[in-house]
Each structure stands twice: as structure tokens, then as C-alpha cells.
Coordinates of C-alpha atoms and ligand atoms in Angstrom, one line a residue:
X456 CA 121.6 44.9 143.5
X457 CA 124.0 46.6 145.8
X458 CA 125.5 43.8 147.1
X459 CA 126.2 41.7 143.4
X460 CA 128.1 42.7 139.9
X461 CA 126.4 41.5 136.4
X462 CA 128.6 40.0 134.3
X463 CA 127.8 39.2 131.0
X464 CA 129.8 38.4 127.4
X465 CA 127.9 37.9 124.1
X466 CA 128.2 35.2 121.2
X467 CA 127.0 36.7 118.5
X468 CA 126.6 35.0 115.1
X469 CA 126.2 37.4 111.4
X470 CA 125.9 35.9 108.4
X471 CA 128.3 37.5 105.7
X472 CA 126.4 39.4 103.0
X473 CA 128.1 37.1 100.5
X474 CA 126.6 36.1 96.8
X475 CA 127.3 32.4 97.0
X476 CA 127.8 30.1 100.6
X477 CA 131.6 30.2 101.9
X478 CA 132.4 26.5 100.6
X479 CA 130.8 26.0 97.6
X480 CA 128.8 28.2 94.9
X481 CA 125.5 27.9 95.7
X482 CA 123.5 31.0 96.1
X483 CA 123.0 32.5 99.6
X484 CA 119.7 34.4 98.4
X485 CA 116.9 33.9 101.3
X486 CA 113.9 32.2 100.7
X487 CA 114.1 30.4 97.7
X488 CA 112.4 26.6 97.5
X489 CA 113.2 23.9 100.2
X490 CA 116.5 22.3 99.1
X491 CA 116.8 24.3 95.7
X492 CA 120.6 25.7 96.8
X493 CA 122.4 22.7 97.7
X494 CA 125.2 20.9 96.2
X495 CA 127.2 17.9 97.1
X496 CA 129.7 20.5 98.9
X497 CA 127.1 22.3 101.5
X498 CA 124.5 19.2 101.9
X499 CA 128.4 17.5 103.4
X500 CA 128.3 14.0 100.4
X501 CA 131.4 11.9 100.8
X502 CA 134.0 13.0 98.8
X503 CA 132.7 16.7 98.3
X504 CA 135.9 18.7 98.6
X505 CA 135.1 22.6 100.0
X506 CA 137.2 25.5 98.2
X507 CA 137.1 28.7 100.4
X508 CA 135.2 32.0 99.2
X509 CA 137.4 35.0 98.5
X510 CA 134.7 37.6 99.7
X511 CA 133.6 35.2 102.8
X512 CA 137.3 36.0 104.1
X513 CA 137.6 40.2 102.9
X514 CA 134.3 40.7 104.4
X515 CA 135.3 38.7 108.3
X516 CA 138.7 40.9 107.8
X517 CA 136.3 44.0 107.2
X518 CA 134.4 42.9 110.4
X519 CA 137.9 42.4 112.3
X520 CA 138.6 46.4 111.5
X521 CA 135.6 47.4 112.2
X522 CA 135.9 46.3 115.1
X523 CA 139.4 47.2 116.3
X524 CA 140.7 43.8 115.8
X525 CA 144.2 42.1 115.0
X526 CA 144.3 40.6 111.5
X527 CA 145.9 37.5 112.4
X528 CA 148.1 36.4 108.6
X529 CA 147.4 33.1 109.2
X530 CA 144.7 31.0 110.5
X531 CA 143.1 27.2 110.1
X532 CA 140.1 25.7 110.3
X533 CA 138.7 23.0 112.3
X534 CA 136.5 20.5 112.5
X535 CA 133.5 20.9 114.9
X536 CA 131.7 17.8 115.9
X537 CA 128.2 17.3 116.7
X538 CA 124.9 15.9 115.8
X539 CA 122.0 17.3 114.8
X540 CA 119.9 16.7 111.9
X541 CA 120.3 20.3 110.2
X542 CA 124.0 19.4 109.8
X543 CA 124.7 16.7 107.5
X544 CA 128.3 16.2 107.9
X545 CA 128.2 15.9 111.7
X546 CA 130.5 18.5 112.1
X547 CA 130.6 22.3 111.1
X548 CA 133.9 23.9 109.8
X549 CA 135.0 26.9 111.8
X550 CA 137.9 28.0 113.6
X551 CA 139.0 27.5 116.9
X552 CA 142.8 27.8 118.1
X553 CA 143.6 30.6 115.4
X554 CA 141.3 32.4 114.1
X555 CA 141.2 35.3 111.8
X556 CA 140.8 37.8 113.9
X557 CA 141.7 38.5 117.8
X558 CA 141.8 41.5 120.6
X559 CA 139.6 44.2 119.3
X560 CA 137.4 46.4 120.9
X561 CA 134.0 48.3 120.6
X562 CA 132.9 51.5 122.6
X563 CA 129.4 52.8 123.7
X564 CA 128.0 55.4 124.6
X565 CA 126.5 54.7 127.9
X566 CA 125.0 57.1 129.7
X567 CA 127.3 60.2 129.3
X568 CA 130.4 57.5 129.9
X569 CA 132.3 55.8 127.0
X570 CA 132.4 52.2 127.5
X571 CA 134.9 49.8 125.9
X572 CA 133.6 46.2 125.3
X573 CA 136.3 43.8 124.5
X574 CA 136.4 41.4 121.6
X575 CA 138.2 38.0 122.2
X576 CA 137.7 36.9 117.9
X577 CA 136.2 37.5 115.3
X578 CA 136.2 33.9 113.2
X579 CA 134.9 32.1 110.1
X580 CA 132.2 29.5 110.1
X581 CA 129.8 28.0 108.2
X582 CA 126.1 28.2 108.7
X583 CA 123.7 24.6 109.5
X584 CA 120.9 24.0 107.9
X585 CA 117.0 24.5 109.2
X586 CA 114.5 22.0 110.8
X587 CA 111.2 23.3 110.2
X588 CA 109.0 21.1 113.1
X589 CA 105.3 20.1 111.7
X590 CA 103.5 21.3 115.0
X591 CA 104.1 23.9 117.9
X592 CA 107.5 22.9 118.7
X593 CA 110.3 20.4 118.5
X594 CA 108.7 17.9 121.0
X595 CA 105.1 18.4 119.6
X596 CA 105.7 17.3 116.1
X597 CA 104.6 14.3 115.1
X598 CA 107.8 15.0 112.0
X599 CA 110.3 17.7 111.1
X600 CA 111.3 19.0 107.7
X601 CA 115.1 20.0 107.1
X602 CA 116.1 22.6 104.2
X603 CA 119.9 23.0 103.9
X604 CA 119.9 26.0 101.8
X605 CA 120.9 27.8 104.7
X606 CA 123.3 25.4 105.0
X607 CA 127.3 26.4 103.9
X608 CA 126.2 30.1 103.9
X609 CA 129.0 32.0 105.6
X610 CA 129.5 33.3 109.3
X611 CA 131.2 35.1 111.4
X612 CA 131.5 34.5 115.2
X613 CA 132.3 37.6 117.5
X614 CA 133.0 36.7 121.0
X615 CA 133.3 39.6 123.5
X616 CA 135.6 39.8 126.6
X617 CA 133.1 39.2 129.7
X618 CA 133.5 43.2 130.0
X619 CA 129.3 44.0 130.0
X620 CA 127.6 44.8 133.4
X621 CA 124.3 45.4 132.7
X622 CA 121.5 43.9 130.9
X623 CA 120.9 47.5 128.9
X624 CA 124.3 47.2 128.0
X625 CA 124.1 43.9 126.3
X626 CA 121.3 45.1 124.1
X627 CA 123.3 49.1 123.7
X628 CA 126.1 46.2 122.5
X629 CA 123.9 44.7 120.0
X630 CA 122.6 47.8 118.1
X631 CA 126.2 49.4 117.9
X632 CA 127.5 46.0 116.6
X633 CA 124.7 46.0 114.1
X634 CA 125.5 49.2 113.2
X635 CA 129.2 48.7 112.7
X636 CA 128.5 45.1 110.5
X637 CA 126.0 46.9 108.5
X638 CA 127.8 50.5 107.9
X639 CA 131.1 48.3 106.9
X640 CA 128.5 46.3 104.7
X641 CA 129.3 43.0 106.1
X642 CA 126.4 41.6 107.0
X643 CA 122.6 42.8 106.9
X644 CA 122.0 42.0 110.4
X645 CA 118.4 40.9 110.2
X646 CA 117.0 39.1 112.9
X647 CA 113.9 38.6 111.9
X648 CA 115.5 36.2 109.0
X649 CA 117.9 35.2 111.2
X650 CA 121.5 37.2 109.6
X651 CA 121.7 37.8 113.3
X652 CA 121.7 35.7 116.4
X653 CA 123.2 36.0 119.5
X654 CA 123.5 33.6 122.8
X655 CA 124.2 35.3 125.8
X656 CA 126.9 34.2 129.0
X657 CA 126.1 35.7 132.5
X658 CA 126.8 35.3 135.9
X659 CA 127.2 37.2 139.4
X660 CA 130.0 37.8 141.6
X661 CA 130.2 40.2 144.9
X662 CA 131.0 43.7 144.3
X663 CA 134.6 44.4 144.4
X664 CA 136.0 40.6 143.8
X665 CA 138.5 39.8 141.2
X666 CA 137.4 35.9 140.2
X667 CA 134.4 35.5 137.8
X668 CA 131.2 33.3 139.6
X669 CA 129.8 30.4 137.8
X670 CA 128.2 31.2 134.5
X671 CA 125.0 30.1 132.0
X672 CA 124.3 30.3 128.5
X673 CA 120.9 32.0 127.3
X674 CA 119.8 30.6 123.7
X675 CA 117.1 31.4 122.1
X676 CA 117.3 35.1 121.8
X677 CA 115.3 36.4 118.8
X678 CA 115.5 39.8 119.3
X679 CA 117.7 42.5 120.6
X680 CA 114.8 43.1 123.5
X681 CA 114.7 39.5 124.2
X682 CA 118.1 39.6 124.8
X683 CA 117.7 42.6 127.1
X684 CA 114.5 40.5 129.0
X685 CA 116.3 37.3 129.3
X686 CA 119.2 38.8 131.2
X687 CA 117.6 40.5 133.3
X688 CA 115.3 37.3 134.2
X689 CA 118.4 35.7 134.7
X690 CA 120.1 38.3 137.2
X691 CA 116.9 37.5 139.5
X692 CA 117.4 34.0 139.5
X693 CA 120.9 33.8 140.1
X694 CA 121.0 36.5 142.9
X695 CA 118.1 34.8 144.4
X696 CA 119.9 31.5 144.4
X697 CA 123.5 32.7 145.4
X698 CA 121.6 34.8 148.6
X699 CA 120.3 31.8 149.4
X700 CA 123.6 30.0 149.6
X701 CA 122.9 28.0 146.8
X702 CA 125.3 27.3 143.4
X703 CA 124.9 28.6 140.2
X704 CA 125.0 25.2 137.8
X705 CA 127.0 26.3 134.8
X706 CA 124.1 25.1 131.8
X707 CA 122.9 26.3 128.7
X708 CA 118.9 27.3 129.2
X709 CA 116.4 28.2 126.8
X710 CA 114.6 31.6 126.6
X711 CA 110.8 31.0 126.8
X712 CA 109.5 34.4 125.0
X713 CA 105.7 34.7 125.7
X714 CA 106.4 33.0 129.7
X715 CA 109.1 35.7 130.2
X716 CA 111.4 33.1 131.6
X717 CA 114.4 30.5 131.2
X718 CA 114.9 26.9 132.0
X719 CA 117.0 24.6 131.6
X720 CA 118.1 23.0 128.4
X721 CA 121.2 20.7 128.7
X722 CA 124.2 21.1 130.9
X723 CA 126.9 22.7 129.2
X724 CA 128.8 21.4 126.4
X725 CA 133.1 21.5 126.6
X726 CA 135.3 21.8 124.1
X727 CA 136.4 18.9 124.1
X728 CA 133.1 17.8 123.7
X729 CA 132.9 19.0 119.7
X730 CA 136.4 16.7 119.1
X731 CA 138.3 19.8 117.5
X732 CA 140.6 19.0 115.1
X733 CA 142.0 21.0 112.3
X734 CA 140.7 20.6 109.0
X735 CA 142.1 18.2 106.3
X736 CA 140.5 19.3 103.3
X737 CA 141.6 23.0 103.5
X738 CA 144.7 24.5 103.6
X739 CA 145.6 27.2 106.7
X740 CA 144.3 30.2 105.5
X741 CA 147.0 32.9 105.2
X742 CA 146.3 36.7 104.6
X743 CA 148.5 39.0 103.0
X744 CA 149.2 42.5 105.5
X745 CA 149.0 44.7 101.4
X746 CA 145.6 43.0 101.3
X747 CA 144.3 43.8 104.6
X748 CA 145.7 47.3 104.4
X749 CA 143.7 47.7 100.7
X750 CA 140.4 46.3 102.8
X751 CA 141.5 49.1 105.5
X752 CA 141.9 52.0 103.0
X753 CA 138.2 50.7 101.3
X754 CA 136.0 50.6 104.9
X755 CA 133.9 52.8 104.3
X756 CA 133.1 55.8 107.0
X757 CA 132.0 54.4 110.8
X758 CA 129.3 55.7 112.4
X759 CA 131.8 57.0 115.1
X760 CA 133.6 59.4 112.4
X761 CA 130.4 59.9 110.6
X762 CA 128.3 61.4 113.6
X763 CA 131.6 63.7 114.5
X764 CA 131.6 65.0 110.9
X765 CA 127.8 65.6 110.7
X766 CA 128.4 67.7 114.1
X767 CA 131.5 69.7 112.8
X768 CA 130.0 70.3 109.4
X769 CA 126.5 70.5 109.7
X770 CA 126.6 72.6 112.9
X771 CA 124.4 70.0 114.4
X772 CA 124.2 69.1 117.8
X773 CA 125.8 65.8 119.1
X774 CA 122.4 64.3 119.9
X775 CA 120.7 65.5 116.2
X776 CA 124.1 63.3 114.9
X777 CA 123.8 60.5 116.7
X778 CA 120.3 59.7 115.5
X779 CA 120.9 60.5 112.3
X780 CA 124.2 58.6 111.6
X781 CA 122.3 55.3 113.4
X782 CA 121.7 53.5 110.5
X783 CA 124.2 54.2 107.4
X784 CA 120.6 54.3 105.3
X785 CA 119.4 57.3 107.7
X786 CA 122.9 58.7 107.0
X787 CA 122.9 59.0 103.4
X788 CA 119.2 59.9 102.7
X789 CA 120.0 62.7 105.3
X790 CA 123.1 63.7 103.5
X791 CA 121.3 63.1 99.7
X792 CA 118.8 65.7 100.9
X793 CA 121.0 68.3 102.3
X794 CA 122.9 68.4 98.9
X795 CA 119.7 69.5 97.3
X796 CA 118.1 71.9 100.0
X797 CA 121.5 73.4 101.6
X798 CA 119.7 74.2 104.8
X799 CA 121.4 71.0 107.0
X800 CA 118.6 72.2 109.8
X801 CA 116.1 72.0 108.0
X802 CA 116.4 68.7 106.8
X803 CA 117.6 67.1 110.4
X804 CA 114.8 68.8 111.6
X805 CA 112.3 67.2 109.1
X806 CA 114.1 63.6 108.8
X807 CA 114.6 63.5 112.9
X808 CA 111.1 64.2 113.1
X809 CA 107.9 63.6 110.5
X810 CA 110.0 61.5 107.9
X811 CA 110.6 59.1 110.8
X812 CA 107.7 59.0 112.0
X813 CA 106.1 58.1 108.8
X814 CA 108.7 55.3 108.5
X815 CA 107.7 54.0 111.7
X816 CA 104.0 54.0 110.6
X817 CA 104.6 52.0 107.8
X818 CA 107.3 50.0 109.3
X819 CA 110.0 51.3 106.9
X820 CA 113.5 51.8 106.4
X821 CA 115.2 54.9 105.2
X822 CA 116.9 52.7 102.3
X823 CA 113.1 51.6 101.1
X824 CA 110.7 54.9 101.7
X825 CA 108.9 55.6 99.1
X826 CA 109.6 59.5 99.6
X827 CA 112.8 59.9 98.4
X828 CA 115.7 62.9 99.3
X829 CA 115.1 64.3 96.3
X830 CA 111.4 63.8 97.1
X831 CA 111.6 65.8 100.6
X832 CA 113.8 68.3 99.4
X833 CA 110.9 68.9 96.5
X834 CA 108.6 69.4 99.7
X835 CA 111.3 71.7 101.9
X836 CA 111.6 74.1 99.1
X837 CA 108.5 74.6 99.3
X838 CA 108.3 75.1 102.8
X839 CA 111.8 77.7 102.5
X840 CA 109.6 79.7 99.7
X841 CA 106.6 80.1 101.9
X842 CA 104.5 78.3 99.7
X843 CA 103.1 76.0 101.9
X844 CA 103.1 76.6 105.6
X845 CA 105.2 74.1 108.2
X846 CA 101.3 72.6 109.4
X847 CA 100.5 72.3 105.7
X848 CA 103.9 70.5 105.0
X849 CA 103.9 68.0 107.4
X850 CA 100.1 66.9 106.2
X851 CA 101.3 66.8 102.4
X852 CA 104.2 64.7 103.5
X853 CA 101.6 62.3 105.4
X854 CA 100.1 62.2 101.7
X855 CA 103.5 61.4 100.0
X856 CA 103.8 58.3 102.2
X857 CA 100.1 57.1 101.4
X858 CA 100.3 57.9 97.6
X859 CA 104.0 58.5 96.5
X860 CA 103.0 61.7 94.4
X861 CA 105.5 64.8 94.6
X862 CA 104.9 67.8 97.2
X863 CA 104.5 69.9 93.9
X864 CA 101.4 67.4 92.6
X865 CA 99.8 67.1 96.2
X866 CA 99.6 71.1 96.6
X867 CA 98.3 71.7 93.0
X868 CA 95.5 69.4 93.2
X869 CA 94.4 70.2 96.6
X870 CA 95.3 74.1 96.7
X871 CA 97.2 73.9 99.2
X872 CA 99.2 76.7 98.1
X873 CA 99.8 79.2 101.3
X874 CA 97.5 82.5 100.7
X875 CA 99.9 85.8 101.0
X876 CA 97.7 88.0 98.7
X877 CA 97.0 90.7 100.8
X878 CA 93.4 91.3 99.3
X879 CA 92.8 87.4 99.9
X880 CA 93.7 88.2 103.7
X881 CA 92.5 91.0 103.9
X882 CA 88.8 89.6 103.5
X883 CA 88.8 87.0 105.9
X884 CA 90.4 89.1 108.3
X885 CA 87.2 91.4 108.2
X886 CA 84.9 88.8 108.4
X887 CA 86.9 87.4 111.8
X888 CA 87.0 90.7 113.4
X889 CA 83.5 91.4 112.8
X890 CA 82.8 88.1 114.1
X891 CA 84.5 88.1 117.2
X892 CA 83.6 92.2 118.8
X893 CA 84.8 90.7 122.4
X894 CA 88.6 89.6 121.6
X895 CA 88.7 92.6 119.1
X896 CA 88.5 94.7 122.3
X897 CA 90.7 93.0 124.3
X898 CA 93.2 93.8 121.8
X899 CA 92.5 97.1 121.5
X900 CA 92.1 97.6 125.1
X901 CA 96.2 96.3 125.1
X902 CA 96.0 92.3 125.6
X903 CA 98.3 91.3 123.3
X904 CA 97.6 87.9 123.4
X905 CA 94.6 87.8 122.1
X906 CA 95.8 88.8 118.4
X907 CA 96.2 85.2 118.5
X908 CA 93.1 83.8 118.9
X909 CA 92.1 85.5 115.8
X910 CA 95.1 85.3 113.8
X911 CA 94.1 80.9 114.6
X912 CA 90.4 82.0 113.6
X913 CA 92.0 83.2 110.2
X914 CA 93.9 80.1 109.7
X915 CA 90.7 78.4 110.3
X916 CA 88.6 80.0 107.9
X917 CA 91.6 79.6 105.3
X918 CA 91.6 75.8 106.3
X919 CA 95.2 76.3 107.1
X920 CA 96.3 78.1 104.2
X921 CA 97.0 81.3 105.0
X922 CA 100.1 82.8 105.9
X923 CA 100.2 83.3 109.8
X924 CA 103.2 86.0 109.9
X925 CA 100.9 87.9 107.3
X926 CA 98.1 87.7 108.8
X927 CA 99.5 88.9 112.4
X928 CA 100.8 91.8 110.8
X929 CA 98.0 92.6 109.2
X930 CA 95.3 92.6 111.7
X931 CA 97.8 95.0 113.9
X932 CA 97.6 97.3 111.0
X933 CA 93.8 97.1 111.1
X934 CA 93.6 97.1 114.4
X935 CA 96.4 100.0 115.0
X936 CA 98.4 98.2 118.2
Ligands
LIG2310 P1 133.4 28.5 127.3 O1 134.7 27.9 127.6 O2 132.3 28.2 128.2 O3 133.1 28.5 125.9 P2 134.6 31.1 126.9 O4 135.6 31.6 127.9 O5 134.9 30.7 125.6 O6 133.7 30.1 127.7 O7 133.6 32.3 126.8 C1 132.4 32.2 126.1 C2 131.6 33.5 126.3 O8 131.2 33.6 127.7 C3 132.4 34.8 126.1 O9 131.6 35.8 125.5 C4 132.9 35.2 127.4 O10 133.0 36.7 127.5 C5 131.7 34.8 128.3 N1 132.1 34.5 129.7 C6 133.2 33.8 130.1 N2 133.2 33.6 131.4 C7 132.1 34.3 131.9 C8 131.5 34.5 133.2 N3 132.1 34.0 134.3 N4 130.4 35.3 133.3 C9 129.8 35.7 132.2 N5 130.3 35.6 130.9 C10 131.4 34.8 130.8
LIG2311 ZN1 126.5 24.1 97.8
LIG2312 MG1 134.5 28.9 124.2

């Protein structure tokens, strides 16, 4: 790649964590009955008039300051024409010429260099409706089914500036703009149900020149490594066609997941193709500045500020903060656990490590573990009074997960409780030393290091109960080194 630059800018589409769609007031809840949430508004009857939603527009504002954006007071919405089956007006309202929101940015973290990403708009849409095809695919089915509860459910379109160079960088994109949508609790973000989707624009130009080369659109993208696999299909073919003097046809193709590859879908549409025109049935929509500023004042803390805080007033290191402030979810149980332990450490330590870990196992998120903060911190006091050992902990926590019973519970019933009792210690460490004459003498004879074959003999014999700074000390009294 030393001879060509990647250029790449993102589509992304989120729907709005709204209670009813953005037209009408049918519920936006996922997965209800075929057709149950439809109205004449959403399913597009003649004559059906749509009356904007309140909380579609203070959520696409929150997205617009989240994401550095200009709050434009007033905006309209347009028609956009097409035809396809899920859309039963044969056009979608969105925006086009003014939209809400305009010229905002997003940085990364890339590498050790901060990268700023552009945003072009941020705009309001509406969402189609889904063709559910009886068979592998759309030109296998001998019929298709369409449910429009999807349909009406509110959107929000962020375009960025062509400003990413990298496949990784598309995807590094992605997570920070999921993690922005979902900290300012606009949108859940959820690919797997589709609250997220994303087409991606790329193309290749010489190192060094100032004019952008032809460009595609990838669809199909159904997760954030898809997104990541497509691109960088895509950079192979296109520098494989430009170094061999060939042209770049400026299409939309189709991401084929398990083939790894893209083809060609349908040369691409304009926009004069969709027939803009601003929409008759709804007014412009203005925006007062006192209400944007009151949706400023209520965003809640970004991850940016969040992770600097955790760093400042945790004492933690920028790399502990980072993970932990990743997901707002991660951020809180974190923070919900710290108030009950005091010992910030501790608790990253623990959350960073075997609390992740056992989310990842059972393919959880903080927000739904079963082991609560309170739960862990019930568990990490027990750990700061000795009365469980850290190898003991992280097994009782494994139990937690599987049965959802209390650190207290787990170690009653199982004795788990660590063994300091001198006397206790004091017995097993005479049956290891008798046991093992050779290491006995090494020690004696000045080996230091083999006090701690016997201190893990001890541990053995205790089944991992016993104190291990006890026991050290105590066979160096008994052994007089
Ligand atoms: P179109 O007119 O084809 O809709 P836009 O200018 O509206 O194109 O841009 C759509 C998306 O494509 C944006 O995310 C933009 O950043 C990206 N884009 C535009 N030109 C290029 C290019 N030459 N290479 C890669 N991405 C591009
Ligand atoms: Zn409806
Ligand atoms: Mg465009």
C-alpha cells in the first residue's frame, strides 16, 4: 500500500430509543406480532396525516451534541422516493437540504494519535418496514412476508466527512459512535436487532493528491467486523484494478459474509433519483436555542470526560480508564462498587479482569449480570479481611455467575473460609515437612526458594484454604531461616 491512500466515509443509521414511532403512536417495542404496531399513519393509507414526536427530535439534538454538531433552529423534511415493498408510501420522510444537525466532529484514539473524524449531519428519518423472504434469500423464495412494525420507528442518519484512512479505523469509528449514542442514551445501538446499521463509501487515490478517486458503496454490513472485512476486501480490489489501469465504477455492492467478498449490486443511485421534495404534510421544524441549551445542560457525562475523571480520581491508569468507561453500563457497575468497597484498585482490578471474563462466558452485559456491585463488593470484602484468599475468590465468583448466591453463602456452605489459626497451620505444616526431608534441607542448607514448594504443598493439603503469608512465616519459624 505504499503507493495508494484509503479513503473511506460511513452512513450510519440508529434508531432513536423512543417509546412510540416518530410519526405516529404506535409502539416501537421489538418483536412483538407481525403487523400488531401499525396504524393508518406508519403503514402510509391515504389521507393519514403524520404529527412529529417531541422525543424523536430532543433525542437527534442529543446525538447532534454528542457529537460536536451545529443545532441548526430550523430544518424540513422531504420526501424520499422509492420503491420497495417494505415501504408502503413509496417514499420515506427524511431530511435532505437542511437538516437538524451539521459540522460536528468525533475523535479517536488511534494508536497513540488523536484522530478527528468529521461529521457532515446528523438528520431525522423514518424507519421501512421488513421483508422476511420464505427461503435462503431474496431470489430463492418462492414468496416474501412484509411486517411494518418496524415501520415509522424513528432514525437518525450520521454521515461522516470522507476523513477515515483505514479499514481499522472505520470499525475504531463504529464502537466510539456506539459508545457516544448509547452513553447520551440515544439509541441502544444493537446490531444484532438491527438499532444499528451502517453502509460504507471507499475509494483510493495516489499518496499525496488532493482530488478524491471514484468511490463504492458497501451494504450489507451486519456487524462492526464485517464492516472492518468488507473494506479491506474492497482496498484489494480497487488497487488491483486502478494498478492495472483500469476504472473504479462508482456502484453500490453487496457484502457476501460467509464468501468474504463483494459484488455488484446496482449502479449507484443519484439524488435526483429519490425526486426530493420537501414535505407537505409537516411544517419546517424549528428548534428553540433555550431548548437545546436545557438538552445541553441534561447530556449526561461522555465517555471522553468520564475516563479522564476515573484517571484523576481513581488514581487509575489511562489504559484501566479507558476500558472501564467503554460501555456507560461497565462505568457505573464500576463506580456502584467502588462506593461500597472504597479501594478503586481493587475493584478495577477485579471488574477489568474475572468479572469480565465471566460476562464474556455467559455472553453478558455489565447492565444484566447476575452478580451485582453490591454483589462483588460482598465478595471483595471478603477478600480485604483475609477471609478468603485471592485463588479462592476468583473460584467463588465463578460460583456466583453459575448460581447467583452471595460470596457470604458460597463460603459458608463450602468452608471456604481461609485457615489463619495458627494450631490449624501449624499441623499441616508438620505433616509437609516430614513429608518432604529433601526440600526441608535445601532450605535449611540456604535455598530460599524452596520454602515455596512447601508453602504450595500446604495450600494443597488445605485445598486452597490456608493463608499463604501465614504459612511462609511460619515454616521459617520452624525451620529457623
Ligand atoms: P453521494 O452524493 O454519493 O451520496 P455524498 O457526498 O453524499 O455522496 O457522501 C456520501 C458518503 O460517502 C459520505 O459518508 C462521504 O464521506 C463518503 N464519500 C464521499 N466521497 C467519497 C470518496 N471519494 N471516497 C470515499 N468516501 C466518500
Ligand atoms: Zn403507526
Ligand atoms: Mg449523499
Amino acid at each position: 500500500m505504499a503507493d495508494w491512500e484509503v479513503v473511506i466515509g460511513l452512513e450510519v443509521h440508529a434508531e432513536l430509543l423512543t417509546k412510540s414511532k416518530v410519526f405516529c403512536g404506535c409502539s416501537t417495542e421489538f418483536g412483538a406480532d407481525p403487523n400488531s404496531q401499525v396504524c393508518p399513519i406508519c403503514l402510509g393509507l391515504p389521507g393519514a396525516l403524520p404529527l412529529l414526536n417531541r422525543r424523536a427530535v430532543e433525542l437527534a439534538v442529543k446525538a447532534g451534541l454528542a457529537l460536536n454538531c451545529r443545532i441548526n433552529q430550523f430544518s424540513v423534511f422531504a420526501r424520499k422516493h422509492y420503491f420497495y415493498p417494505d415501504l408502503s408510501k413509496a417514499y420515506q420522510i427524511s431530511q435532505h437540504e437542511l437538516p437538524l444537525c451539521s459540522a460536528g466532529y468525533v475523535e479517536l484514539l488511534v494508536g497513540d494519535k488523536v484522530r478527528r473524524i468529521g461529521i457532515n449531519r446528523v438528520h431525522l428519518e423514518e424507519e421501512a418496514g421488513k421483508s422476511v423472504h420464505a427461503g435462503e434469500d431474496i431470489m430463492s423464495a418462492a414468496y416474501s412476508l412484509l411486517d411494518y412494525n418496524r415501520a415509522g420507528i424513528g432514525l437518525i442518519e450520521i454521515v461522516t466527512e470522507p476523513d477515515i484512512r483505514s479499514p481499522e479505523e472505520a470499525r475504531l469509528f463504529l464502537e466510539k459512535l456506539r459508545q457516544l449514542l448509547q452513553y447520551a442514551e440515544v439509541s441502544d445501538c444493537k446490531m444484532e436487532e438491527g438499532s444499528l446499521r451502517c453502509d460504507a463509501n471507499i475509494s483510493l487515490r495516489p499518496k499525496g493528491s488532493s482530488t478524491y478517486g471514484v468511490k463504492c458503496e458497501i451494504k450489507n454490513l451486519n456487524s462492526f467486523r464485517a464492516v472492518q472485512r468488507a473494506l479491506e476486501f474492497e482496498v484489494e480490489r480497487q488497487k488491483a484494478l486502478l494498478e492495472a489501469g483500469e476504472l473504479v465504477v462508482q456502484e453500490t455492492r453487496h457484502w457476501d459474509e460467509t464468501q468474504g467478498v463483494t459484488f455488484s449490486m446496482r449502479s449507484k443511485e443519484e439524488a435526483a433519483d429519490y425526486r426530493y421534495f420537501p414535505d407537505p404534510n409537516l411544517y419546517p421544524l424549528e428548534v428553540e436555542p433555550s431548548w437545546v441549551e436545557s438538552i445541553r445542560e441534561e447530556l449526561p457525562e461522555l465517555p471522553d470526560a468520564r475516563r479522564n475523571r476515573f484517571v484523576e480520581q481513581y488514581d487509575l491508569s489511562l489504559y484501566a480508564a479507558e476500558i472501564l468507561t467503554s460501555s456507560r453500563d461497565l462505568a457505573d457497575y464500576f463506580e456502584e462498587c467502588v462506593e461500597e468497597v472504597n479501594d478503586p484498585k481493587l475493584v478495577s482490578n477485579w471488574v477489568m479482569g474475572e468479572v469480565q471474563r465471566w460476562l464474556k462466558a455467559h455472553g453478558l452485559e455489565a447492565a444484566s449480570s447476575p452478580v451485582r456491585p453490591k454483589d462483588l463488593a460482598g465478595l471483595l470484602r471478603l477478600v480485604q479481611e483475609n477471609a478468603v484468599s485471592n485463588l479462592v475468590a476468583k473460584d467463588v465468583l465463578e460460583e456466583m455467575f453459575a448460581t447467583g448466591k452471595s460470596a457470604e453463602t458460597i463460603v459458608e456452605e463450602k468452608g471456604l473460609r481461609q485457615i489463619s489459626d495458627d494450631s490449624a497451620l501449624e499441623a499441616m505444616i508438620a505433616e509437609v515437612l516430614e513429608a518432604n526431608p529433601g526440600p526441608v534441607a535445601d532450605v535449611k542448607s540456604g535455598k530460599a526458594k524452596a520454602i515455596g514448594f512447601l508453602v504450595g504443598q500446604v495450600m494443597k493439603l488445605s485445598q486452597g484454604k490456608a493463608n499463604p503469608q501465614k504459612v511462609n512465616e511460619l515454616i521459617r519459624q520452624k525451620l529457623q531461616v
